[in-house]
Amino acid sequence: MTDQKPALRLEGIVKTFPGVRALDGVSFAVQPGEVHALMGENGAGKSTLMKVLGGIYQPEEGRIFIDERETVMRGPLEAKANGVMFIHQELSLAEEISVAENIYLGELPRKSFGRVDWDTLYSRTDAILEKLKVSFNARTRVGDLSIANQQMVEIARALTVDARAVIFDEPTASLTDAEKSVLFDVIADLKAQGVGIIYISHRMEEIFRITDRISVLRDGAYRGTLETAKTDEDEITRMMIGRSLDLTRRQAPATPGPVALRVEGLSCGDLFQDAHFEVREGEVLGFYGLVGAGRTEIAETLFGLRKPTSGRIFLKGEEVTITSPIDAIARGISLVPESRKEQGLVLGMNCRDNITLPQVGDLTAGPFVSDGAEISIYDQYRDRLQIKSPSWRTTVGNLSGGNQQKIVIGKWLSMRPEVLIVDEPTRGIDVGSKSEIHNLLRELAKQGYAVIVISSEMPEVLHVSDRIVAMYHGRVMREFTAEEVTEDSLIQAISGIEGSAA
Amino acid sequence: MADTAMKSIGGVLARQGILVAFILFMVGFTLWNPRFIDPDNVFGVIRSSAILGVMALGVTFVVIGGNLDLSVGSMLSFSAIVVLDLHENPAFGPALAIPAMFALTLCLGAINGFLIGYLRLNSLIVTLGMLSAIHGLTLTWSGGQNMDIANQNETWFGVFGRGSALGVPIPVLIFIGLAAILGILLGKTPFGRKVYAVGGNGTAATFSGIPRARVVFITYLVSAFCVATAGLIQASRTMGAQNTVGQGLELEVLAAVILGGASLLGGSGTIFKTVIGVLILGFIQNGLLLAGLEFYVQFVVTWIIIILAVWLDIATKRGKLWSPIA
Amino acid sequence: MQNDTLKKLIKNGAIWGFILFQLVFFEVAGRWWSLSDSAFMDLDSMLLLLKQSAPIGIIAIGMTVVMINGNIDLSVGATYALAGIVMLDSMNWPFMEAMGDASIPLAWLFALFTGSLLGLINGVIVWKTGVDAFIVTLGAMLGYRGLVFMYNGENPTYHLNWTMVDFAEADILGLETPAIVFLAVVLVVWLVMTRTVHGRNAYAIGDNREAAVNAGIRVGPHMVWNFALIGFLAALSAVAFYSGSGSVNPNDGMLFELWAITAVVLGGTKLTGGRGSIIGTLGGVIAIQLLRRGLNHIGAQTETVNLVIGIILIAVLFLDRQLNRKGAEELKV
């Protein structure tokens, strides 16, 4: 394989933004017929590199070769013309127009007077869709398709040209297992045709299942390429983060106090059904499951953002009805939400105002907000959580992801909750902040908080939880204690494998 | 050292650009024609800007809360017509006409607030619909006739538009007083903070236990209150009104608010900046008149200034003068 | 699935259902309550209705395109007035007067050029500065109106040319010129939006601008064309109307933008872009005009028409949201 001409080769790519060297001399090559994984932490430079390949950014230094021909790509169209195709993580489709128009967006076949040549368009599209064995046709409106089928439209787009390299950016994020295997078949087909494939994913199992080699980026720099068959997770992780992340399993079992929150038969329509669990003071309860398994929705229901269709909630043994976040906060429940930027922070506000937001109505002197009270709360949580921000006046949008997440956690800690729910505590933040936040969650439990942690990362759940609830398709499949849980049993439980249910 | 100084000057320019522009503008015009800064002239300008200004104060709340209010123009006509009609109604008289008019106008604001805050309908379309509906309401009320106060010498009603205290015209006092009160409400109280949060990120505000619907509702009440006040000044100044007296004002008001630097996306802007925006519009008009230019040139100048102001604002934020759109 | 199809049918057919309802309602109400002795649905009055809806209708068609594209244009009313002034005033210029009736097409051309140019200016500003179209055209609404007043102060501009009036009032099968122009505009723009690459791209850009950029569509120039189109149509509307009336007031066209947007939204175009139809807007325009006439027909005060249209606009928005609701599982934010 290595003696072939690479389908795509990068040489010393450098791209800087004001104050940041986003890509610092990245070089690697993808052979024809190879599936090449590109890995790295969020912020390592993967997406910048992809934008360079897609012609959206121009590198300051370095060269791109396609079939060993040096190529300069000044825009998305040129990338496409050179046979570099993308399958984006976030769907980039227009919902109101047809599948065919989306697939040939930007180059609809024309007749005279600028008319669309519908016959050609539909017949070409149907030919491609046939290869993908999908259940919809060229005329279907994209908005009527499921997310997975929309993903297939994205993939179909990549097949419209004689691609030399196809880049898949987290393509399985919203796919079911069955759809995943169709996707992997498509990738195998492309591979057989001698196309070079770059596969970006955080999911180790997929990386080991379909890729041939793995290149790793860290802090914008290329750190090396590994043969998938000759490496393991640990080596990849070390390369990605520069050291081993301490994700050892918890040893000392906590000594939990009385039950803080108990949930009985809680359901919300199709989202989750009949959930039973309890969390005690001084313990961390982990929720693990795939995206869409209903974990976040349970948290939102507990926080009064969704109306349960049935079931009962008890706080300290007393049955409660929670109809709004205001209710939940008054009863001592706090939620650090899943999406920091959309749900957690007002990005245009300063650090202090974000932290004090839920209680600003109480921090008053007369009718006015008390500056002193606010700043003292900010100072307290800045020190406690080691938030690195130039001043309380700094706009939150200008902080790093880790510090932003600490602001959100600080905001809810300052409410002194009985039950703290943390949804995806470390999504998209750097490794250093990650372990700080893990330590903090443990520390909070030690101080007697009842903590619920929802996470999609198994090592994280294993690392911080005293007990783990595994969810699959809206159902609680099984509950594990830290001692009895194994990775295999956890994976089985969240995949809905029969017999694993408690 | 010089570098940090430059940076902080740059920061001030970016944050207070509109104020800097305003000062330069004032200085320039004064050098050219000293009459410009004459107290009489200044009060004259503020006085003629008062109606627009009072309305802009309320719209600032709505815009910071992330919404629009296009109904303020026809609401102004409504309040002016209603207060004049009730004034002439022997059962009411001026003392009852004014609170009755405020109550009715606040009802209209409540309808806006209910539809947009609680039902979560798009504010552009709702207030567009209300613009039309309130206009219809006004015409129905007046029967399409202009309203006038018959015995203008026998009423104290003219004090709000024509009176003055300590040499300062009452409309100016109302404008300044209301601006101070609303400026404090927005800048210093928990409610004000909530308005910024709801406009900056409504979802995050909800997740923080802020009653988004109620906050939006109240911003529309504030807007309606300001319109009622402006309507009172208008009716009192002219002692009569046409059904269309406020027509087109909604967009001029919005222009003043945007010129002051509030973002249409919500979450940014201040009362002080809106006042500056209003004054800029007023002084441009005045300056151009003093320069002997036609009255209507001000519209063209306003157009250019609005676009330049917003353009510079977003250009500083994105760090590039020209838009990246291909 | 069944439910979805039904929802879609309701959505797309709603405006025509509403028109039908109005026709029946006003006909029946007019007769039964003997409020009116004439029939509501006679041919002549329908043809007249089409003519009366032409000025706003032509603009609304342009507004549909701009809104599908994800923009808005608030300056059309001022553009309309300015184009009208240019047309009528140019016929008073000495060399134009010397040309006699041959000056008519030239005057039209001047007007259309003016409109297109004003639209073009908006488009280029939106493209190059990246300032939101709402703000750009809000400013232009003031600025262009300022130009209108600078042209001739507060005086009306007039020029009466009987040949031109005859032309404006000529009819084919009872359809007068403005109505014909309106229908022709509907047809042409409908073809553009459904059949041509430009039209299809307009939907894609309004729906997902980033995707369109990534697909290599030149979004900036595309939007400029659409702004030029709405400017052209605003001028065309002025040509169709003022050729007959012969006199422009500087306040003419005020609030046209709001009426046009109302018609477009009634016709089902999404505010955020990406969805909408020319035929729907035609329905919206007719519905508004029908309401006007209908209320008149049953003897309601003409003033109520504003009230009713405002309420209907809000009701449509409310219904649309109800149809799009996800039910009880919705997140309460």
JSON list of N, CA and C in Angstrom, two decimals, chain A residues 170-222:
[
{"chain": "A", "resi": 170, "resn": "GLU", "atom": "N", "xyz": [-17.27, 12.86, 11.76]},
{"chain": "A", "resi": 170, "resn": "GLU", "atom": "CA", "xyz": [-18.20, 12.31, 12.76]},
{"chain": "A", "resi": 170, "resn": "GLU", "atom": "C", "xyz": [-19.50, 11.86, 12.11]},
{"chain": "A", "resi": 171, "resn": "PRO", "atom": "N", "xyz": [-19.44, 10.97, 11.15]},
{"chain": "A", "resi": 171, "resn": "PRO", "atom": "CA", "xyz": [-20.65, 10.67, 10.38]},
{"chain": "A", "resi": 171, "resn": "PRO", "atom": "C", "xyz": [-21.67, 9.82, 11.15]},
{"chain": "A", "resi": 172, "resn": "THR", "atom": "N", "xyz": [-21.27, 9.16, 12.21]},
{"chain": "A", "resi": 172, "resn": "THR", "atom": "CA", "xyz": [-22.19, 8.21, 12.84]},
{"chain": "A", "resi": 172, "resn": "THR", "atom": "C", "xyz": [-22.92, 8.80, 14.03]},
{"chain": "A", "resi": 173, "resn": "ALA", "atom": "N", "xyz": [-22.69, 10.08, 14.29]},
{"chain": "A", "resi": 173, "resn": "ALA", "atom": "CA", "xyz": [-23.24, 10.70, 15.51]},
{"chain": "A", "resi": 173, "resn": "ALA", "atom": "C", "xyz": [-24.73, 10.45, 15.67]},
{"chain": "A", "resi": 174, "resn": "SER", "atom": "N", "xyz": [-25.47, 10.46, 14.55]},
{"chain": "A", "resi": 174, "resn": "SER", "atom": "CA", "xyz": [-26.92, 10.34, 14.70]},
{"chain": "A", "resi": 174, "resn": "SER", "atom": "C", "xyz": [-27.47, 9.07, 14.03]},
{"chain": "A", "resi": 175, "resn": "LEU", "atom": "N", "xyz": [-26.61, 8.09, 13.79]},
{"chain": "A", "resi": 175, "resn": "LEU", "atom": "CA", "xyz": [-27.07, 6.91, 13.07]},
{"chain": "A", "resi": 175, "resn": "LEU", "atom": "C", "xyz": [-27.36, 5.74, 14.01]},
{"chain": "A", "resi": 176, "resn": "THR", "atom": "N", "xyz": [-28.35, 4.93, 13.62]},
{"chain": "A", "resi": 176, "resn": "THR", "atom": "CA", "xyz": [-28.59, 3.69, 14.35]},
{"chain": "A", "resi": 176, "resn": "THR", "atom": "C", "xyz": [-27.58, 2.65, 13.88]},
{"chain": "A", "resi": 177, "resn": "ASP", "atom": "N", "xyz": [-27.55, 1.51, 14.57]},
{"chain": "A", "resi": 177, "resn": "ASP", "atom": "CA", "xyz": [-26.58, 0.48, 14.19]},
{"chain": "A", "resi": 177, "resn": "ASP", "atom": "C", "xyz": [-26.79, 0.00, 12.76]},
{"chain": "A", "resi": 178, "resn": "ALA", "atom": "N", "xyz": [-28.06, -0.18, 12.38]},
{"chain": "A", "resi": 178, "resn": "ALA", "atom": "CA", "xyz": [-28.33, -0.66, 11.03]},
{"chain": "A", "resi": 178, "resn": "ALA", "atom": "C", "xyz": [-27.84, 0.35, 10.00]},
{"chain": "A", "resi": 179, "resn": "GLU", "atom": "N", "xyz": [-28.10, 1.62, 10.29]},
{"chain": "A", "resi": 179, "resn": "GLU", "atom": "CA", "xyz": [-27.68, 2.65, 9.36]},
{"chain": "A", "resi": 179, "resn": "GLU", "atom": "C", "xyz": [-26.16, 2.76, 9.31]},
{"chain": "A", "resi": 180, "resn": "LYS", "atom": "N", "xyz": [-25.55, 2.54, 10.47]},
{"chain": "A", "resi": 180, "resn": "LYS", "atom": "CA", "xyz": [-24.09, 2.55, 10.51]},
{"chain": "A", "resi": 180, "resn": "LYS", "atom": "C", "xyz": [-23.52, 1.50, 9.58]},
{"chain": "A", "resi": 181, "resn": "SER", "atom": "N", "xyz": [-24.13, 0.31, 9.57]},
{"chain": "A", "resi": 181, "resn": "SER", "atom": "CA", "xyz": [-23.52, -0.73, 8.73]},
{"chain": "A", "resi": 181, "resn": "SER", "atom": "C", "xyz": [-23.70, -0.41, 7.26]},
{"chain": "A", "resi": 182, "resn": "VAL", "atom": "N", "xyz": [-24.81, 0.27, 6.89]},
{"chain": "A", "resi": 182, "resn": "VAL", "atom": "CA", "xyz": [-24.94, 0.73, 5.51]},
{"chain": "A", "resi": 182, "resn": "VAL", "atom": "C", "xyz": [-23.82, 1.72, 5.19]},
{"chain": "A", "resi": 183, "resn": "LEU", "atom": "N", "xyz": [-23.58, 2.61, 6.14]},
{"chain": "A", "resi": 183, "resn": "LEU", "atom": "CA", "xyz": [-22.51, 3.60, 5.94]},
{"chain": "A", "resi": 183, "resn": "LEU", "atom": "C", "xyz": [-21.16, 2.91, 5.77]},
{"chain": "A", "resi": 184, "resn": "PHE", "atom": "N", "xyz": [-20.90, 1.92, 6.60]},
{"chain": "A", "resi": 184, "resn": "PHE", "atom": "CA", "xyz": [-19.61, 1.23, 6.50]},
{"chain": "A", "resi": 184, "resn": "PHE", "atom": "C", "xyz": [-19.50, 0.47, 5.18]},
{"chain": "A", "resi": 185, "resn": "ASP", "atom": "N", "xyz": [-20.63, -0.04, 4.68]},
{"chain": "A", "resi": 185, "resn": "ASP", "atom": "CA", "xyz": [-20.62, -0.69, 3.36]},
{"chain": "A", "resi": 185, "resn": "ASP", "atom": "C", "xyz": [-20.23, 0.34, 2.29]},
{"chain": "A", "resi": 186, "resn": "VAL", "atom": "N", "xyz": [-20.82, 1.53, 2.40]},
{"chain": "A", "resi": 186, "resn": "VAL", "atom": "CA", "xyz": [-20.51, 2.59, 1.42]},
{"chain": "A", "resi": 186, "resn": "VAL", "atom": "C", "xyz": [-19.01, 2.91, 1.47]},
{"chain": "A", "resi": 187, "resn": "ILE", "atom": "N", "xyz": [-18.50, 2.99, 2.69]},
{"chain": "A", "resi": 187, "resn": "ILE", "atom": "CA", "xyz": [-17.08, 3.30, 2.83]},
{"chain": "A", "resi": 187, "resn": "ILE", "atom": "C", "xyz": [-16.24, 2.18, 2.21]},
{"chain": "A", "resi": 188, "resn": "ALA", "atom": "N", "xyz": [-16.67, 0.95, 2.42]},
{"chain": "A", "resi": 188, "resn": "ALA", "atom": "CA", "xyz": [-15.94, -0.18, 1.84]},
{"chain": "A", "resi": 188, "resn": "ALA", "atom": "C", "xyz": [-15.95, -0.11, 0.31]},
{"chain": "A", "resi": 189, "resn": "ASP", "atom": "N", "xyz": [-17.11, 0.26, -0.24]},
{"chain": "A", "resi": 189, "resn": "ASP", "atom": "CA", "xyz": [-17.24, 0.43, -1.69]},
{"chain": "A", "resi": 189, "resn": "ASP", "atom": "C", "xyz": [-16.25, 1.46, -2.22]},
{"chain": "A", "resi": 190, "resn": "LEU", "atom": "N", "xyz": [-16.26, 2.62, -1.56]},
{"chain": "A", "resi": 190, "resn": "LEU", "atom": "CA", "xyz": [-15.36, 3.70, -1.97]},
{"chain": "A", "resi": 190, "resn": "LEU", "atom": "C", "xyz": [-13.91, 3.24, -1.91]},
{"chain": "A", "resi": 191, "resn": "LYS", "atom": "N", "xyz": [-13.63, 2.53, -0.87]},
{"chain": "A", "resi": 191, "resn": "LYS", "atom": "CA", "xyz": [-12.29, 2.01, -0.65]},
{"chain": "A", "resi": 191, "resn": "LYS", "atom": "C", "xyz": [-11.90, 1.08, -1.80]},
{"chain": "A", "resi": 192, "resn": "ALA", "atom": "N", "xyz": [-12.84, 0.23, -2.16]},
{"chain": "A", "resi": 192, "resn": "ALA", "atom": "CA", "xyz": [-12.57, -0.71, -3.24]},
{"chain": "A", "resi": 192, "resn": "ALA", "atom": "C", "xyz": [-12.33, 0.02, -4.56]},
{"chain": "A", "resi": 193, "resn": "GLN", "atom": "N", "xyz": [-12.96, 1.19, -4.70]},
{"chain": "A", "resi": 193, "resn": "GLN", "atom": "CA", "xyz": [-12.76, 1.97, -5.93]},
{"chain": "A", "resi": 193, "resn": "GLN", "atom": "C", "xyz": [-11.46, 2.76, -5.90]},
{"chain": "A", "resi": 194, "resn": "GLY", "atom": "N", "xyz": [-10.71, 2.63, -4.81]},
{"chain": "A", "resi": 194, "resn": "GLY", "atom": "CA", "xyz": [-9.42, 3.31, -4.75]},
{"chain": "A", "resi": 194, "resn": "GLY", "atom": "C", "xyz": [-9.49, 4.74, -4.29]},
{"chain": "A", "resi": 195, "resn": "VAL", "atom": "N", "xyz": [-10.59, 5.10, -3.62]},
{"chain": "A", "resi": 195, "resn": "VAL", "atom": "CA", "xyz": [-10.69, 6.46, -3.10]},
{"chain": "A", "resi": 195, "resn": "VAL", "atom": "C", "xyz": [-9.97, 6.52, -1.75]},
{"chain": "A", "resi": 196, "resn": "GLY", "atom": "N", "xyz": [-9.30, 7.63, -1.49]},
{"chain": "A", "resi": 196, "resn": "GLY", "atom": "CA", "xyz": [-8.70, 7.81, -0.17]},
{"chain": "A", "resi": 196, "resn": "GLY", "atom": "C", "xyz": [-9.74, 8.38, 0.78]},
{"chain": "A", "resi": 197, "resn": "ILE", "atom": "N", "xyz": [-9.83, 7.82, 1.98]},
{"chain": "A", "resi": 197, "resn": "ILE", "atom": "CA", "xyz": [-10.88, 8.26, 2.89]},
{"chain": "A", "resi": 197, "resn": "ILE", "atom": "C", "xyz": [-10.26, 8.77, 4.19]},
{"chain": "A", "resi": 198, "resn": "ILE", "atom": "N", "xyz": [-10.68, 9.99, 4.58]},
{"chain": "A", "resi": 198, "resn": "ILE", "atom": "CA", "xyz": [-10.30, 10.49, 5.90]},
{"chain": "A", "resi": 198, "resn": "ILE", "atom": "C", "xyz": [-11.51, 10.36, 6.80]},
{"chain": "A", "resi": 199, "resn": "TYR", "atom": "N", "xyz": [-11.32, 9.70, 7.93]},
{"chain": "A", "resi": 199, "resn": "TYR", "atom": "CA", "xyz": [-12.43, 9.40, 8.80]},
{"chain": "A", "resi": 199, "resn": "TYR", "atom": "C", "xyz": [-12.18, 10.04, 10.17]},
{"chain": "A", "resi": 200, "resn": "ILE", "atom": "N", "xyz": [-13.00, 11.05, 10.50]},
{"chain": "A", "resi": 200, "resn": "ILE", "atom": "CA", "xyz": [-12.83, 11.73, 11.78]},
{"chain": "A", "resi": 200, "resn": "ILE", "atom": "C", "xyz": [-13.87, 11.21, 12.75]},
{"chain": "A", "resi": 201, "resn": "SER", "atom": "N", "xyz": [-13.41, 10.72, 13.88]},
{"chain": "A", "resi": 201, "resn": "SER", "atom": "CA", "xyz": [-14.36, 10.23, 14.87]},
{"chain": "A", "resi": 201, "resn": "SER", "atom": "C", "xyz": [-13.68, 10.14, 16.21]},
{"chain": "A", "resi": 202, "resn": "HIS", "atom": "N", "xyz": [-14.50, 10.24, 17.27]},
{"chain": "A", "resi": 202, "resn": "HIS", "atom": "CA", "xyz": [-13.96, 10.03, 18.61]},
{"chain": "A", "resi": 202, "resn": "HIS", "atom": "C", "xyz": [-14.23, 8.61, 19.08]},
{"chain": "A", "resi": 203, "resn": "ARG", "atom": "N", "xyz": [-14.99, 7.87, 18.28]},
{"chain": "A", "resi": 203, "resn": "ARG", "atom": "CA", "xyz": [-15.43, 6.56, 18.76]},
{"chain": "A", "resi": 203, "resn": "ARG", "atom": "C", "xyz": [-14.40, 5.50, 18.43]},
{"chain": "A", "resi": 204, "resn": "MET", "atom": "N", "xyz": [-13.72, 5.07, 19.46]},
{"chain": "A", "resi": 204, "resn": "MET", "atom": "CA", "xyz": [-12.62, 4.13, 19.29]},
{"chain": "A", "resi": 204, "resn": "MET", "atom": "C", "xyz": [-13.05, 2.85, 18.59]},
{"chain": "A", "resi": 205, "resn": "GLU", "atom": "N", "xyz": [-14.24, 2.34, 18.96]},
{"chain": "A", "resi": 205, "resn": "GLU", "atom": "CA", "xyz": [-14.66, 1.06, 18.37]},
{"chain": "A", "resi": 205, "resn": "GLU", "atom": "C", "xyz": [-14.75, 1.17, 16.85]},
{"chain": "A", "resi": 206, "resn": "GLU", "atom": "N", "xyz": [-15.28, 2.33, 16.37]},
{"chain": "A", "resi": 206, "resn": "GLU", "atom": "CA", "xyz": [-15.38, 2.51, 14.92]},
{"chain": "A", "resi": 206, "resn": "GLU", "atom": "C", "xyz": [-14.01, 2.63, 14.29]},
{"chain": "A", "resi": 207, "resn": "ILE", "atom": "N", "xyz": [-13.14, 3.37, 14.98]},
{"chain": "A", "resi": 207, "resn": "ILE", "atom": "CA", "xyz": [-11.79, 3.55, 14.46]},
{"chain": "A", "resi": 207, "resn": "ILE", "atom": "C", "xyz": [-11.13, 2.18, 14.26]},
{"chain": "A", "resi": 208, "resn": "PHE", "atom": "N", "xyz": [-11.28, 1.34, 15.26]},
{"chain": "A", "resi": 208, "resn": "PHE", "atom": "CA", "xyz": [-10.63, 0.03, 15.15]},
{"chain": "A", "resi": 208, "resn": "PHE", "atom": "C", "xyz": [-11.35, -0.87, 14.17]},
{"chain": "A", "resi": 209, "resn": "ARG", "atom": "N", "xyz": [-12.63, -0.61, 13.95]},
{"chain": "A", "resi": 209, "resn": "ARG", "atom": "CA", "xyz": [-13.38, -1.48, 13.06]},
{"chain": "A", "resi": 209, "resn": "ARG", "atom": "C", "xyz": [-13.07, -1.19, 11.59]},
{"chain": "A", "resi": 210, "resn": "ILE", "atom": "N", "xyz": [-12.96, 0.10, 11.23]},
{"chain": "A", "resi": 210, "resn": "ILE", "atom": "CA", "xyz": [-12.90, 0.35, 9.78]},
{"chain": "A", "resi": 210, "resn": "ILE", "atom": "C", "xyz": [-11.63, 1.02, 9.28]},
{"chain": "A", "resi": 211, "resn": "THR", "atom": "N", "xyz": [-10.79, 1.55, 10.15]},
{"chain": "A", "resi": 211, "resn": "THR", "atom": "CA", "xyz": [-9.68, 2.31, 9.59]},
{"chain": "A", "resi": 211, "resn": "THR", "atom": "C", "xyz": [-8.42, 1.47, 9.42]},
{"chain": "A", "resi": 212, "resn": "ASP", "atom": "N", "xyz": [-7.55, 1.94, 8.52]},
{"chain": "A", "resi": 212, "resn": "ASP", "atom": "CA", "xyz": [-6.28, 1.26, 8.28]},
{"chain": "A", "resi": 212, "resn": "ASP", "atom": "C", "xyz": [-5.15, 1.93, 9.06]},
{"chain": "A", "resi": 213, "resn": "ARG", "atom": "N", "xyz": [-5.14, 3.26, 9.03]},
{"chain": "A", "resi": 213, "resn": "ARG", "atom": "CA", "xyz": [-4.12, 3.98, 9.77]},
{"chain": "A", "resi": 213, "resn": "ARG", "atom": "C", "xyz": [-4.75, 5.14, 10.53]},
{"chain": "A", "resi": 214, "resn": "ILE", "atom": "N", "xyz": [-4.03, 5.66, 11.50]},
{"chain": "A", "resi": 214, "resn": "ILE", "atom": "CA", "xyz": [-4.55, 6.73, 12.33]},
{"chain": "A", "resi": 214, "resn": "ILE", "atom": "C", "xyz": [-3.51, 7.83, 12.42]},
{"chain": "A", "resi": 215, "resn": "SER", "atom": "N", "xyz": [-3.90, 9.06, 12.06]},
{"chain": "A", "resi": 215, "resn": "SER", "atom": "CA", "xyz": [-3.00, 10.19, 12.28]},
{"chain": "A", "resi": 215, "resn": "SER", "atom": "C", "xyz": [-3.57, 11.04, 13.41]},
{"chain": "A", "resi": 216, "resn": "VAL", "atom": "N", "xyz": [-2.67, 11.55, 14.22]},
{"chain": "A", "resi": 216, "resn": "VAL", "atom": "CA", "xyz": [-3.11, 12.27, 15.42]},
{"chain": "A", "resi": 216, "resn": "VAL", "atom": "C", "xyz": [-2.62, 13.71, 15.40]},
{"chain": "A", "resi": 217, "resn": "LEU", "atom": "N", "xyz": [-3.52, 14.63, 15.72]},
{"chain": "A", "resi": 217, "resn": "LEU", "atom": "CA", "xyz": [-3.16, 16.04, 15.86]},
{"chain": "A", "resi": 217, "resn": "LEU", "atom": "C", "xyz": [-3.25, 16.42, 17.33]},
{"chain": "A", "resi": 218, "resn": "ARG", "atom": "N", "xyz": [-2.34, 17.27, 17.76]},
{"chain": "A", "resi": 218, "resn": "ARG", "atom": "CA", "xyz": [-2.46, 17.84, 19.10]},
{"chain": "A", "resi": 218, "resn": "ARG", "atom": "C", "xyz": [-1.98, 19.28, 19.05]},
{"chain": "A", "resi": 219, "resn": "ASP", "atom": "N", "xyz": [-2.76, 20.19, 19.58]},
{"chain": "A", "resi": 219, "resn": "ASP", "atom": "CA", "xyz": [-2.42, 21.62, 19.60]},
{"chain": "A", "resi": 219, "resn": "ASP", "atom": "C", "xyz": [-2.00, 22.11, 18.22]},
{"chain": "A", "resi": 220, "resn": "GLY", "atom": "N", "xyz": [-2.69, 21.68, 17.20]},
{"chain": "A", "resi": 220, "resn": "GLY", "atom": "CA", "xyz": [-2.43, 22.14, 15.85]},
{"chain": "A", "resi": 220, "resn": "GLY", "atom": "C", "xyz": [-1.24, 21.50, 15.18]},
{"chain": "A", "resi": 221, "resn": "ALA", "atom": "N", "xyz": [-0.56, 20.61, 15.87]},
{"chain": "A", "resi": 221, "resn": "ALA", "atom": "CA", "xyz": [0.62, 20.00, 15.27]},
{"chain": "A", "resi": 221, "resn": "ALA", "atom": "C", "xyz": [0.39, 18.51, 15.02]},
{"chain": "A", "resi": 222, "resn": "TYR", "atom": "N", "xyz": [1.02, 18.02, 13.99]},
{"chain": "A", "resi": 222, "resn": "TYR", "atom": "CA", "xyz": [0.94, 16.61, 13.65]},
{"chain": "A", "resi": 222, "resn": "TYR", "atom": "C", "xyz": [1.81, 15.81, 14.61]}
]
